[in-house]
Amino acid sequence: MSRNRRGLALLVTVALALAGCTADPEPRRESRSTPTPEATPGVTPGPAGVGDPYFPTAGNSGYDVERYTLKVRYDPTSDELRGDATVRATADTDLPLFHLDLAGLTVRRVTVDGTPARHTREGTELVVTPAAPVRAGTAFTVQVGYDGRPEPLRNETIGEGGWLHTADGAVALGQPESASTWFPVNDHPSDKAAYDFEITVPKGLVVVANGVPKGQRPAAGGFTTWRWSEAAPMASYLSTVVIGKYRTSTGEHRGRPVFSAVAASLPRGAADESVARTVAVADYLESVFGPYPFAAYGGVVVDEPRIRYALETQSRPVYSANFFRGGENTGVVAHELAHQWFGDSVSVARWSDIWLNEGLATYAEWLWAEHQGRDTAQAAFEQRYASSDDQVWRVPPGAPGVANLFSDSVYERGGMTVHALRVTVGDDAFFRLLKTWAADKRNGNATTAEFVATAERVCGQQLDDLFAAWLYGTERPAPPTRR
């Protein structure tokens, strides 16, 4: 995620960009040693919630989703959504019942392997009791029919995110939660899955989602059905649907489809030009991080006052129009495209490790600027190091707490941590590490402890002191020097 640096990000949606939250931060680490995998807080499973230390009720345990097939009909005039979701999963344990996340909306029917199942609602949980328990190791299919007027999630700790009704359609977007506002889902990044979308809207409106465009066809009542498919595993918060009046551009690059869209309400210019640079930026990042991880490219620029951030929605980031008010901005494109490797392909196993996403994406902005002949990464580091306020150094990016999940510490100090690592180990080892990390964890989930272990293995150095100071310390570390 990129935050709008023009001072426009402080709205209710701040939790999705800057996290102006009320929850107390996680206790700060005082130890100078890097946590080992054994010492790092784990995820304790439970029927409702995977036990993420920051969001214990997020997601659900007991099963692993393979694919979501989502058939949704939406009429912006009435703001009515009707959906049919098919969830294919495998049970990790015996399941006499299981939970799916679904906020609001009315469930009309649920079947498990074609047999009607009992269902109840407990807040934002859909509790499904199949006719017979699903046995451990068994693949099963859940089908849910539902309808209603979707509403964004509003949480006193993290703010608002999810389905937003707009002037000409809708946008489904948000971090760390959003998907459960418009379909039943295991809404935590630890359970990634493939997605197929069939979104039916009034004729004349555009629908953009993740992955490869699969075309459109007429539907009854003057509607059109748009189809999209994301075959690579995707965390639920990275799913998106954008509906409305957009001008689109299509093409092909390196055998992959390119599909981008810009809100028709925006004048042609900087937004179009910036998104058109997507493949050029991706090609440069590929030279740094290794092969581009997905089957499609693109981007979407929305003109919606409540969205004042950019989000790395898989294969097709969504950008607020505010990023382009002052002219072309490929820095934000570089940030969100870097997330395609770090955040999307390699996803966090728990939200406390968010610096792995944002620190590496921030550093990608610095690398891209240097590649463009502007400030070097070293100059960017020095500027941030000199200008960062005390709060950046009081909040450890490796354990920021919920209240600081999207703080300057996570972004800027996260980027400085990456540069400190580069200076310490040298360029050859550093860039070899980035490619190794992206390859080893491709399509999976990862923790900080695993990143540290990989860095020490690839670089051949013991790095406890460096990561303890830059990720977990509460004072400004000394500038890095080459060993």
CSV table of C-alpha atoms in Angstrom, one decimal:
chain,number,residue,atom,x,y,z
A,1,MET,CA,0.0,0.0,0.0
A,2,SER,CA,1.1,3.5,-0.7
A,3,ARG,CA,0.0,6.5,1.3
A,4,ASN,CA,-0.8,9.8,-0.4
A,5,ARG,CA,2.0,12.1,0.7
A,6,ARG,CA,0.1,15.2,-0.2
A,7,GLY,CA,-1.6,15.2,3.2
A,8,LEU,CA,-4.8,13.8,1.8
A,9,ALA,CA,-4.8,10.4,3.5
A,10,LEU,CA,-6.3,11.4,6.9
A,11,LEU,CA,-9.9,10.3,6.5
A,12,VAL,CA,-12.0,7.5,8.1
A,13,THR,CA,-10.1,5.3,5.6
A,14,VAL,CA,-6.9,6.2,7.4
A,15,ALA,CA,-6.8,2.6,8.8
A,16,LEU,CA,-6.3,1.4,5.3
A,17,ALA,CA,-3.4,3.8,4.6
A,18,LEU,CA,-2.0,5.4,7.8
A,19,ALA,CA,-3.6,3.5,10.6
A,20,GLY,CA,-4.8,6.3,12.8
A,21,CYS,CA,-5.9,3.7,15.4
A,22,THR,CA,-6.8,3.6,19.0
A,23,ALA,CA,-5.5,0.2,20.0
A,24,ASP,CA,-2.5,0.0,22.2
A,25,PRO,CA,0.7,-1.1,20.4
A,26,GLU,CA,2.3,-4.4,21.0
A,27,PRO,CA,4.9,-4.2,23.8
A,28,ARG,CA,8.2,-3.0,22.5
A,29,ARG,CA,11.1,-5.4,22.2
A,30,GLU,CA,14.0,-4.5,24.4
A,31,SER,CA,16.3,-7.4,23.6
A,32,ARG,CA,19.2,-6.8,21.2
A,33,SER,CA,18.9,-10.3,19.8
A,34,THR,CA,16.9,-11.2,16.7
A,35,PRO,CA,13.9,-13.4,17.6
A,36,THR,CA,14.2,-17.0,16.6
A,37,PRO,CA,11.2,-18.8,15.0
A,38,GLU,CA,10.5,-20.4,18.3
A,39,ALA,CA,10.4,-17.1,20.1
A,40,THR,CA,8.3,-15.3,17.5
A,41,PRO,CA,4.6,-15.1,18.4
A,42,GLY,CA,2.8,-17.9,16.6
A,43,VAL,CA,-0.7,-18.2,15.3
A,44,THR,CA,-3.1,-20.3,17.5
A,45,PRO,CA,-5.9,-21.9,15.5
A,46,GLY,CA,-9.5,-21.6,16.5
A,47,PRO,CA,-12.8,-22.1,14.8
A,48,ALA,CA,-13.4,-18.4,14.3
A,49,GLY,CA,-10.2,-16.6,13.6
A,50,VAL,CA,-6.7,-18.0,12.8
A,51,GLY,CA,-5.4,-16.4,16.0
A,52,ASP,CA,-3.3,-13.7,14.4
A,53,PRO,CA,-1.8,-11.8,17.3
A,54,TYR,CA,-3.0,-8.4,15.9
A,55,PHE,CA,-6.4,-9.5,14.7
A,56,PRO,CA,-7.3,-12.7,16.6
A,57,THR,CA,-10.7,-13.1,15.1
A,58,ALA,CA,-9.7,-12.5,11.4
A,59,GLY,CA,-10.0,-15.5,9.1
A,60,ASN,CA,-10.9,-19.0,10.2
A,61,SER,CA,-9.0,-22.2,10.9
A,62,GLY,CA,-9.7,-25.9,10.2
A,63,TYR,CA,-9.6,-25.8,6.4
A,64,ASP,CA,-7.5,-24.5,3.4
A,65,VAL,CA,-9.3,-22.9,0.5
A,66,GLU,CA,-8.2,-23.8,-3.0
A,67,ARG,CA,-10.5,-21.6,-5.1
A,68,TYR,CA,-13.3,-19.1,-4.9
A,69,THR,CA,-15.8,-18.9,-7.8
A,70,LEU,CA,-17.8,-15.7,-7.4
A,71,LYS,CA,-20.9,-14.9,-9.4
A,72,VAL,CA,-22.2,-11.4,-8.5
A,73,ARG,CA,-24.9,-9.2,-9.9
A,74,TYR,CA,-24.8,-5.6,-8.8
A,75,ASP,CA,-27.1,-2.7,-9.7
A,76,PRO,CA,-25.7,0.6,-8.6
A,77,THR,CA,-29.1,2.3,-9.0
A,78,SER,CA,-30.5,0.4,-6.1
A,79,ASP,CA,-27.1,-0.6,-4.5
A,80,GLU,CA,-28.4,-4.2,-4.5
A,81,LEU,CA,-26.0,-7.1,-4.8
A,82,ARG,CA,-26.9,-10.7,-5.4
A,83,GLY,CA,-24.2,-13.3,-5.1
A,84,ASP,CA,-23.5,-17.0,-5.5
A,85,ALA,CA,-20.2,-18.0,-4.1
A,86,THR,CA,-18.6,-21.4,-4.5
A,87,VAL,CA,-15.7,-22.2,-2.1
A,88,ARG,CA,-13.5,-25.3,-2.8
A,89,ALA,CA,-11.4,-26.3,0.2
A,90,THR,CA,-9.7,-29.1,2.0
A,91,ALA,CA,-10.3,-29.9,5.7
A,92,ASP,CA,-7.2,-29.7,7.9
A,93,THR,CA,-9.1,-31.4,10.8
A,94,ASP,CA,-12.5,-33.0,11.3
A,95,LEU,CA,-15.2,-30.3,10.8
A,96,PRO,CA,-18.6,-30.8,12.4
A,97,LEU,CA,-19.0,-27.1,11.7
A,98,PHE,CA,-16.9,-24.3,10.2
A,99,HIS,CA,-16.9,-20.6,9.8
A,100,LEU,CA,-16.7,-18.2,6.9
A,101,ASP,CA,-16.3,-14.4,7.2
A,102,LEU,CA,-19.3,-12.5,5.8
A,103,ALA,CA,-20.2,-9.0,7.0
A,104,GLY,CA,-23.8,-8.0,6.5
A,105,LEU,CA,-25.8,-9.3,3.6
A,106,THR,CA,-28.5,-12.0,3.9
A,107,VAL,CA,-27.7,-15.6,3.4
A,108,ARG,CA,-30.4,-17.4,1.5
A,109,ARG,CA,-29.0,-20.9,1.2
A,110,VAL,CA,-25.9,-23.0,1.9
A,111,THR,CA,-24.9,-26.4,0.6
A,112,VAL,CA,-21.9,-28.5,1.4
A,113,ASP,CA,-21.1,-31.0,-1.5
A,114,GLY,CA,-24.5,-30.3,-2.9
A,115,THR,CA,-26.4,-31.1,0.3
A,116,PRO,CA,-28.2,-28.4,2.2
A,117,ALA,CA,-26.4,-27.3,5.4
A,118,ARG,CA,-27.6,-25.5,8.4
A,119,HIS,CA,-26.2,-22.0,8.8
A,120,THR,CA,-26.3,-19.2,11.4
A,121,ARG,CA,-24.8,-15.8,11.8
A,122,GLU,CA,-22.6,-14.6,14.7
A,123,GLY,CA,-21.7,-11.0,13.9
A,124,THR,CA,-19.5,-11.1,10.9
A,125,GLU,CA,-19.2,-14.9,11.0
A,126,LEU,CA,-21.2,-17.3,8.9
A,127,VAL,CA,-21.3,-20.6,10.8
A,128,VAL,CA,-22.0,-23.6,8.6
A,129,THR,CA,-23.0,-27.0,10.0
A,130,PRO,CA,-22.9,-29.6,7.2
A,131,ALA,CA,-25.3,-32.6,7.2
A,132,ALA,CA,-22.4,-34.8,8.1
A,133,PRO,CA,-19.0,-33.7,9.5
A,134,VAL,CA,-16.3,-33.1,6.9
A,135,ARG,CA,-13.4,-35.4,7.7
A,136,ALA,CA,-9.8,-34.3,7.9
A,137,GLY,CA,-8.0,-34.4,4.6
A,138,THR,CA,-11.2,-34.4,2.6
A,139,ALA,CA,-11.9,-31.9,-0.2
A,140,PHE,CA,-15.3,-30.3,0.0
A,141,THR,CA,-17.3,-27.6,-1.8
A,142,VAL,CA,-19.4,-25.0,-0.1
A,143,GLN,CA,-22.0,-23.0,-2.1
A,144,VAL,CA,-23.6,-19.8,-0.6
A,145,GLY,CA,-26.4,-17.8,-2.1
A,146,TYR,CA,-26.8,-14.3,-0.6
A,147,ASP,CA,-28.0,-10.8,-1.3
A,148,GLY,CA,-28.4,-7.3,0.1
A,149,ARG,CA,-26.8,-3.9,0.2
A,150,PRO,CA,-23.1,-4.3,1.0
A,151,GLU,CA,-21.6,-2.0,3.5
A,152,PRO,CA,-17.9,-1.3,4.4
A,153,LEU,CA,-16.6,-2.7,7.6
A,154,ARG,CA,-16.3,-0.1,10.3
A,155,ASN,CA,-13.9,-1.0,13.2
A,156,GLU,CA,-13.0,1.3,16.0
A,157,THR,CA,-9.4,0.1,15.9
A,158,ILE,CA,-8.6,0.0,12.2
A,159,GLY,CA,-11.3,2.1,10.5
A,160,GLU,CA,-13.2,1.3,7.3
A,161,GLY,CA,-12.7,-0.8,4.3
A,162,GLY,CA,-14.6,-3.0,1.9
A,163,TRP,CA,-17.4,-2.4,-0.6
A,164,LEU,CA,-17.9,1.3,-1.3
A,165,HIS,CA,-21.0,2.4,-3.3
A,166,THR,CA,-19.8,5.2,-5.6
A,167,ALA,CA,-21.4,7.8,-7.8
A,168,ASP,CA,-21.3,5.5,-10.9
A,169,GLY,CA,-20.8,2.1,-9.5
A,170,ALA,CA,-18.7,0.6,-6.6
A,171,VAL,CA,-15.2,-0.2,-5.5
A,172,ALA,CA,-14.3,-3.2,-3.3
A,173,LEU,CA,-11.0,-2.4,-1.6
A,174,GLY,CA,-9.2,-2.3,1.7
A,175,GLN,CA,-6.5,-3.6,4.0
A,176,PRO,CA,-6.3,-5.6,6.2
A,177,GLU,CA,-10.0,-6.6,5.6
A,178,SER,CA,-12.4,-6.0,2.7
A,179,ALA,CA,-13.4,-9.2,1.0
A,180,SER,CA,-15.9,-10.3,3.6
A,181,THR,CA,-18.1,-7.3,2.8
A,182,TRP,CA,-19.1,-8.8,-0.5
A,183,PHE,CA,-18.5,-12.5,-0.5
A,184,PRO,CA,-18.1,-15.3,2.1
A,185,VAL,CA,-14.3,-15.9,2.6
A,186,ASN,CA,-11.5,-16.9,4.9
A,187,ASP,CA,-10.4,-13.3,5.3
A,188,HIS,CA,-6.8,-13.6,6.4
A,189,PRO,CA,-3.7,-13.6,4.2
A,190,SER,CA,-2.5,-17.0,5.5
A,191,ASP,CA,-5.1,-18.8,3.4
A,192,LYS,CA,-4.4,-17.8,-0.2
A,193,ALA,CA,-6.5,-19.2,-3.0
A,194,ALA,CA,-7.3,-18.9,-6.8
A,195,TYR,CA,-10.3,-16.7,-7.9
A,196,ASP,CA,-12.8,-16.7,-10.7
A,197,PHE,CA,-15.0,-13.7,-11.0
A,198,GLU,CA,-18.3,-13.2,-13.0
A,199,ILE,CA,-19.6,-9.8,-12.3
A,200,THR,CA,-22.8,-8.7,-13.9
A,201,VAL,CA,-23.6,-5.0,-14.1
A,202,PRO,CA,-25.8,-2.6,-16.2
A,203,LYS,CA,-24.7,-2.4,-19.8
A,204,GLY,CA,-22.2,0.5,-20.3
A,205,LEU,CA,-20.4,0.1,-17.1
A,206,VAL,CA,-16.9,-1.3,-16.9
A,207,VAL,CA,-15.9,-4.1,-14.4
A,208,VAL,CA,-12.2,-4.5,-13.5
A,209,ALA,CA,-11.0,-7.3,-11.2
A,210,ASN,CA,-7.8,-9.3,-10.6
A,211,GLY,CA,-5.9,-11.5,-13.0
A,212,VAL,CA,-6.5,-12.3,-16.6
A,213,PRO,CA,-9.5,-10.8,-18.5
A,214,LYS,CA,-11.8,-13.5,-19.8
A,215,GLY,CA,-14.1,-11.3,-21.8
A,216,GLN,CA,-17.7,-10.1,-21.4
A,217,ARG,CA,-21.1,-11.2,-22.6
A,218,PRO,CA,-24.7,-9.8,-22.6
A,219,ALA,CA,-26.9,-10.7,-19.7
A,220,ALA,CA,-30.6,-10.5,-19.1
A,221,GLY,CA,-32.3,-7.2,-18.4
A,222,GLY,CA,-29.8,-5.0,-20.2
A,223,PHE,CA,-26.9,-6.1,-18.1
A,224,THR,CA,-23.4,-7.3,-19.1
A,225,THR,CA,-21.3,-10.0,-17.4
A,226,TRP,CA,-17.5,-9.4,-17.1
A,227,ARG,CA,-15.3,-12.4,-16.4
A,228,TRP,CA,-11.8,-12.4,-14.7
A,229,SER,CA,-9.6,-15.1,-13.4
A,230,GLU,CA,-6.6,-15.1,-11.0
A,231,ALA,CA,-5.0,-18.5,-11.0
A,232,ALA,CA,-2.1,-17.7,-8.7
A,233,PRO,CA,-2.8,-17.9,-5.0
A,234,MET,CA,-4.1,-14.6,-3.7
A,235,ALA,CA,-4.7,-13.3,-0.2
A,236,SER,CA,-8.3,-12.2,0.2
A,237,TYR,CA,-7.5,-8.5,1.0
A,238,LEU,CA,-5.8,-8.3,-2.4
A,239,SER,CA,-9.0,-9.2,-4.3
A,240,THR,CA,-10.8,-6.2,-5.8
A,241,VAL,CA,-13.7,-5.3,-8.0
A,242,VAL,CA,-14.0,-1.8,-9.6
A,243,ILE,CA,-17.3,-0.9,-11.3
A,244,GLY,CA,-18.2,2.3,-13.1
A,245,LYS,CA,-17.4,4.5,-16.0
A,246,TYR,CA,-13.8,4.0,-17.0
A,247,ARG,CA,-11.7,4.4,-20.1
A,248,THR,CA,-9.7,1.3,-20.6
A,249,SER,CA,-6.5,0.4,-22.4
A,250,THR,CA,-5.5,-3.1,-23.4
A,251,GLY,CA,-2.5,-4.8,-24.9
A,252,GLU,CA,0.0,-7.6,-24.4
A,253,HIS,CA,3.5,-7.6,-22.9
A,254,ARG,CA,5.8,-10.6,-22.8
A,255,GLY,CA,2.9,-12.9,-23.6
A,256,ARG,CA,0.8,-11.5,-20.8
A,257,PRO,CA,-2.4,-9.4,-21.2
A,258,VAL,CA,-2.2,-5.8,-20.0
A,259,PHE,CA,-5.5,-4.2,-18.9
A,260,SER,CA,-5.7,-0.8,-17.2
A,261,ALA,CA,-8.5,1.6,-16.5
A,262,VAL,CA,-8.8,5.3,-15.5
A,263,ALA,CA,-12.0,6.9,-14.2
A,264,ALA,CA,-13.7,8.7,-17.0
A,265,SER,CA,-14.3,11.6,-14.7
A,266,LEU,CA,-10.6,12.4,-14.8
A,267,PRO,CA,-9.1,14.5,-17.6
A,268,ARG,CA,-6.7,12.6,-19.8
A,269,GLY,CA,-3.1,13.1,-18.7
A,270,ALA,CA,-0.9,12.3,-15.7
A,271,ALA,CA,-3.0,9.3,-14.4
A,272,ASP,CA,-3.1,7.7,-17.8
A,273,GLU,CA,0.6,8.4,-18.5
A,274,SER,CA,1.6,7.0,-15.1
A,275,VAL,CA,-0.4,3.8,-15.4
A,276,ALA,CA,0.9,3.4,-19.0
A,277,ARG,CA,4.4,3.0,-17.5
A,278,THR,CA,3.4,-0.1,-15.6
A,279,VAL,CA,5.1,-2.6,-17.9
A,280,ALA,CA,8.3,-0.5,-18.0
A,281,VAL,CA,8.4,-0.3,-14.2
A,282,ALA,CA,7.7,-4.0,-13.9
A,283,ASP,CA,10.5,-4.9,-16.3
A,284,TYR,CA,13.0,-2.9,-14.3
A,285,LEU,CA,11.8,-4.5,-11.0
A,286,GLU,CA,12.0,-7.9,-12.7
A,287,SER,CA,15.7,-7.2,-13.2
A,288,VAL,CA,16.1,-6.6,-9.4
A,289,PHE,CA,13.6,-9.1,-7.9
A,290,GLY,CA,13.5,-11.9,-10.5
A,291,PRO,CA,10.6,-13.0,-12.8
A,292,TYR,CA,7.4,-11.1,-12.6
A,293,PRO,CA,5.1,-13.4,-10.6
A,294,PHE,CA,1.7,-13.1,-12.2
A,295,ALA,CA,-0.1,-13.7,-15.5
A,296,ALA,CA,-1.3,-10.2,-16.2
A,297,TYR,CA,-0.4,-6.5,-15.8
A,298,GLY,CA,-2.4,-3.4,-15.3
A,299,GLY,CA,-3.6,-0.7,-12.9
A,300,VAL,CA,-6.8,1.1,-12.0
A,301,VAL,CA,-7.1,4.8,-11.1
A,302,VAL,CA,-10.3,5.6,-9.1
A,303,ASP,CA,-11.8,9.1,-8.6
A,304,GLU,CA,-13.5,8.4,-5.2
A,305,PRO,CA,-13.0,10.9,-2.3
A,306,ARG,CA,-13.0,8.2,0.3
A,307,ILE,CA,-10.0,6.4,-1.3
A,308,ARG,CA,-6.9,8.4,-0.8
A,309,TYR,CA,-4.3,5.6,-1.0
A,310,ALA,CA,-3.1,3.0,-3.4
A,311,LEU,CA,-3.3,-0.7,-2.8
A,312,GLU,CA,-1.4,-3.6,-4.3
A,313,THR,CA,-4.5,-5.5,-5.5
A,314,GLN,CA,-3.0,-8.6,-7.1
A,315,SER,CA,-1.8,-8.1,-10.8
A,316,ARG,CA,-3.7,-4.8,-11.0
A,317,PRO,CA,-3.1,-2.2,-8.3
A,318,VAL,CA,-5.7,0.4,-7.5
A,319,TYR,CA,-4.6,4.0,-7.2
A,320,SER,CA,-6.3,7.1,-5.8
A,321,ALA,CA,-6.5,9.9,-8.4
A,322,ASN,CA,-4.8,12.1,-5.8
A,323,PHE,CA,-1.4,10.6,-6.6
A,324,PHE,CA,-1.6,12.2,-10.0
A,325,ARG,CA,-3.0,15.6,-9.3
A,326,GLY,CA,0.5,17.1,-9.5
A,327,GLY,CA,1.6,15.3,-12.7
A,328,GLU,CA,3.1,12.0,-13.7
A,329,ASN,CA,4.0,9.8,-10.7
A,330,THR,CA,5.7,6.5,-11.4
A,331,GLY,CA,7.1,6.3,-7.9
A,332,VAL,CA,3.7,5.1,-6.6
A,333,VAL,CA,3.5,2.7,-9.5
A,334,ALA,CA,6.9,1.3,-8.5
A,335,HIS,CA,5.8,0.9,-4.9
A,336,GLU,CA,2.6,-1.0,-5.8
A,337,LEU,CA,4.3,-3.1,-8.4
A,338,ALA,CA,7.1,-4.1,-6.0
A,339,HIS,CA,4.3,-5.4,-3.8
A,340,GLN,CA,3.5,-7.9,-6.6
A,341,TRP,CA,6.6,-9.7,-5.5
A,342,PHE,CA,6.6,-8.7,-1.8
A,343,GLY,CA,3.1,-8.7,-0.3
A,344,ASP,CA,1.3,-10.5,-3.1
A,345,SER,CA,3.4,-13.4,-4.3
A,346,VAL,CA,5.3,-13.5,-0.9
A,347,SER,CA,2.6,-12.7,1.6
A,348,VAL,CA,2.8,-12.1,5.3
A,349,ALA,CA,1.8,-15.0,7.5
A,350,ARG,CA,0.6,-12.6,10.1
A,351,TRP,CA,0.0,-8.8,10.2
A,352,SER,CA,2.9,-8.1,12.6
A,353,ASP,CA,5.3,-8.8,9.7
A,354,ILE,CA,3.8,-6.0,7.5
A,355,TRP,CA,7.3,-4.3,7.3
A,356,LEU,CA,8.3,-7.2,4.9
A,357,ASN,CA,5.7,-5.8,2.5
A,358,GLU,CA,6.1,-2.0,3.0
A,359,GLY,CA,9.8,-1.8,3.7
A,360,LEU,CA,10.7,-3.6,0.5
A,361,ALA,CA,8.2,-1.7,-1.5
A,362,THR,CA,9.4,1.6,-0.1
A,363,TYR,CA,13.0,0.6,-1.1
A,364,ALA,CA,11.8,-0.3,-4.6
A,365,GLU,CA,10.7,3.4,-4.9
A,366,TRP,CA,14.2,4.5,-4.1
A,367,LEU,CA,15.7,2.0,-6.6
A,368,TRP,CA,13.4,3.2,-9.3
A,369,ALA,CA,14.2,6.8,-8.6
A,370,GLU,CA,17.9,6.0,-9.0
A,371,HIS,CA,17.2,4.0,-12.1
A,372,GLN,CA,15.4,7.1,-13.5
A,373,GLY,CA,18.5,9.3,-12.8
A,374,ARG,CA,17.1,11.0,-9.8
A,375,ASP,CA,18.4,10.6,-6.2
A,376,THR,CA,20.3,7.5,-5.4
A,377,ALA,CA,19.1,5.0,-2.8
A,378,GLN,CA,21.9,6.1,-0.6
A,379,ALA,CA,20.8,9.7,-0.8
A,380,ALA,CA,17.2,8.7,-0.1
A,381,PHE,CA,18.3,6.8,3.0
A,382,GLU,CA,20.4,9.7,4.2
A,383,GLN,CA,17.5,12.1,3.8
A,384,ARG,CA,15.0,9.8,5.7
A,385,TYR,CA,17.6,9.0,8.4
A,386,ALA,CA,18.3,12.7,9.0
A,387,SER,CA,14.6,13.9,8.9
A,388,SER,CA,12.8,11.1,10.7
A,389,ASP,CA,11.2,12.2,13.9
A,390,ASP,CA,11.4,10.5,17.3
A,391,GLN,CA,8.2,8.5,16.8
A,392,VAL,CA,9.8,6.6,13.9
A,393,TRP,CA,12.5,5.4,16.2
A,394,ARG,CA,10.2,4.7,19.1
A,395,VAL,CA,8.0,2.4,17.1
A,396,PRO,CA,9.9,-0.8,16.0
A,397,PRO,CA,8.8,-1.7,12.5
A,398,GLY,CA,9.2,-5.4,13.2
A,399,ALA,CA,6.6,-5.2,16.0
A,400,PRO,CA,4.7,-2.0,15.4
A,401,GLY,CA,1.5,-2.9,17.1
A,402,VAL,CA,-2.0,-2.5,15.6
A,403,ALA,CA,-2.1,1.3,16.1
A,404,ASN,CA,1.1,1.7,14.1
A,405,LEU,CA,0.5,-1.0,11.4
A,406,PHE,CA,0.8,1.5,8.6
A,407,SER,CA,3.0,4.1,10.3
A,408,ASP,CA,6.1,5.9,9.0
A,409,SER,CA,8.1,3.4,11.0
A,410,VAL,CA,6.8,0.5,9.0
A,411,TYR,CA,7.3,2.3,5.6
A,412,GLU,CA,10.3,4.7,6.1
A,413,ARG,CA,12.2,2.9,8.8
A,414,GLY,CA,11.3,-0.4,7.0
A,415,GLY,CA,13.0,1.0,3.9
A,416,MET,CA,16.0,2.2,5.9
A,417,THR,CA,16.3,-1.3,7.4
A,418,VAL,CA,16.5,-2.7,3.8
A,419,HIS,CA,19.2,-0.2,2.9
A,420,ALA,CA,21.1,-0.9,6.1
A,421,LEU,CA,21.1,-4.6,5.2
A,422,ARG,CA,22.4,-3.7,1.7
A,423,VAL,CA,25.3,-1.6,3.0
A,424,THR,CA,26.2,-4.2,5.6
A,425,VAL,CA,26.3,-7.2,3.2
A,426,GLY,CA,27.3,-5.5,0.0
A,427,ASP,CA,25.5,-5.2,-3.3
A,428,ASP,CA,26.2,-8.7,-4.7
A,429,ALA,CA,24.9,-10.5,-1.7
A,430,PHE,CA,22.0,-8.1,-1.2
A,431,PHE,CA,20.5,-8.4,-4.7
A,432,ARG,CA,21.1,-12.1,-4.7
A,433,LEU,CA,19.1,-12.2,-1.5
A,434,LEU,CA,16.1,-10.3,-3.0
A,435,LYS,CA,15.8,-12.8,-5.9
A,436,THR,CA,16.3,-15.8,-3.6
A,437,TRP,CA,13.6,-14.6,-1.2
A,438,ALA,CA,11.1,-13.9,-4.0
A,439,ALA,CA,11.8,-17.4,-5.5
A,440,ASP,CA,11.9,-19.4,-2.3
A,441,LYS,CA,8.6,-18.0,-1.0
A,442,ARG,CA,6.8,-17.5,-4.3
A,443,ASN,CA,3.0,-18.0,-3.9
A,444,GLY,CA,3.4,-18.5,-0.2
A,445,ASN,CA,3.5,-16.8,3.2
A,446,ALA,CA,6.5,-15.7,5.2
A,447,THR,CA,7.7,-14.3,8.5
A,448,THR,CA,10.4,-11.9,9.6
A,449,ALA,CA,12.3,-14.8,11.2
A,450,GLU,CA,12.4,-16.6,7.9
A,451,PHE,CA,13.6,-13.5,6.1
A,452,VAL,CA,16.4,-13.1,8.7
A,453,ALA,CA,17.4,-16.8,8.3
A,454,THR,CA,17.4,-16.5,4.5
A,455,ALA,CA,19.5,-13.3,4.7
A,456,GLU,CA,22.1,-14.9,6.9
A,457,ARG,CA,22.2,-18.0,4.7
A,458,VAL,CA,22.5,-16.2,1.4
A,459,CYS,CA,24.9,-13.4,2.6
A,460,GLY,CA,27.0,-15.7,4.8
A,461,GLN,CA,26.9,-13.3,7.7
A,462,GLN,CA,25.4,-13.3,11.2
A,463,LEU,CA,22.9,-10.4,11.2
A,464,ASP,CA,21.2,-10.5,14.6
A,465,ASP,CA,22.6,-7.2,15.7
A,466,LEU,CA,21.6,-5.4,12.6
A,467,PHE,CA,18.0,-6.6,12.6
A,468,ALA,CA,17.7,-6.2,16.4
A,469,ALA,CA,18.6,-2.5,16.1
A,470,TRP,CA,16.8,-1.6,12.9
A,471,LEU,CA,13.6,-3.7,13.3
A,472,TYR,CA,13.2,-4.0,17.1
A,473,GLY,CA,15.1,-1.2,18.8
A,474,THR,CA,13.5,1.9,20.1
A,475,GLU,CA,16.4,4.3,19.5
A,476,ARG,CA,18.0,5.6,16.4
A,477,PRO,CA,20.7,3.1,15.3
A,478,ALA,CA,24.1,4.3,14.1
A,479,PRO,CA,24.3,4.6,10.2
A,480,PRO,CA,25.3,1.3,8.6
A,481,THR,CA,28.9,0.7,7.5
A,482,ARG,CA,30.2,-2.1,5.4
A,483,ARG,CA,31.9,-4.9,7.3
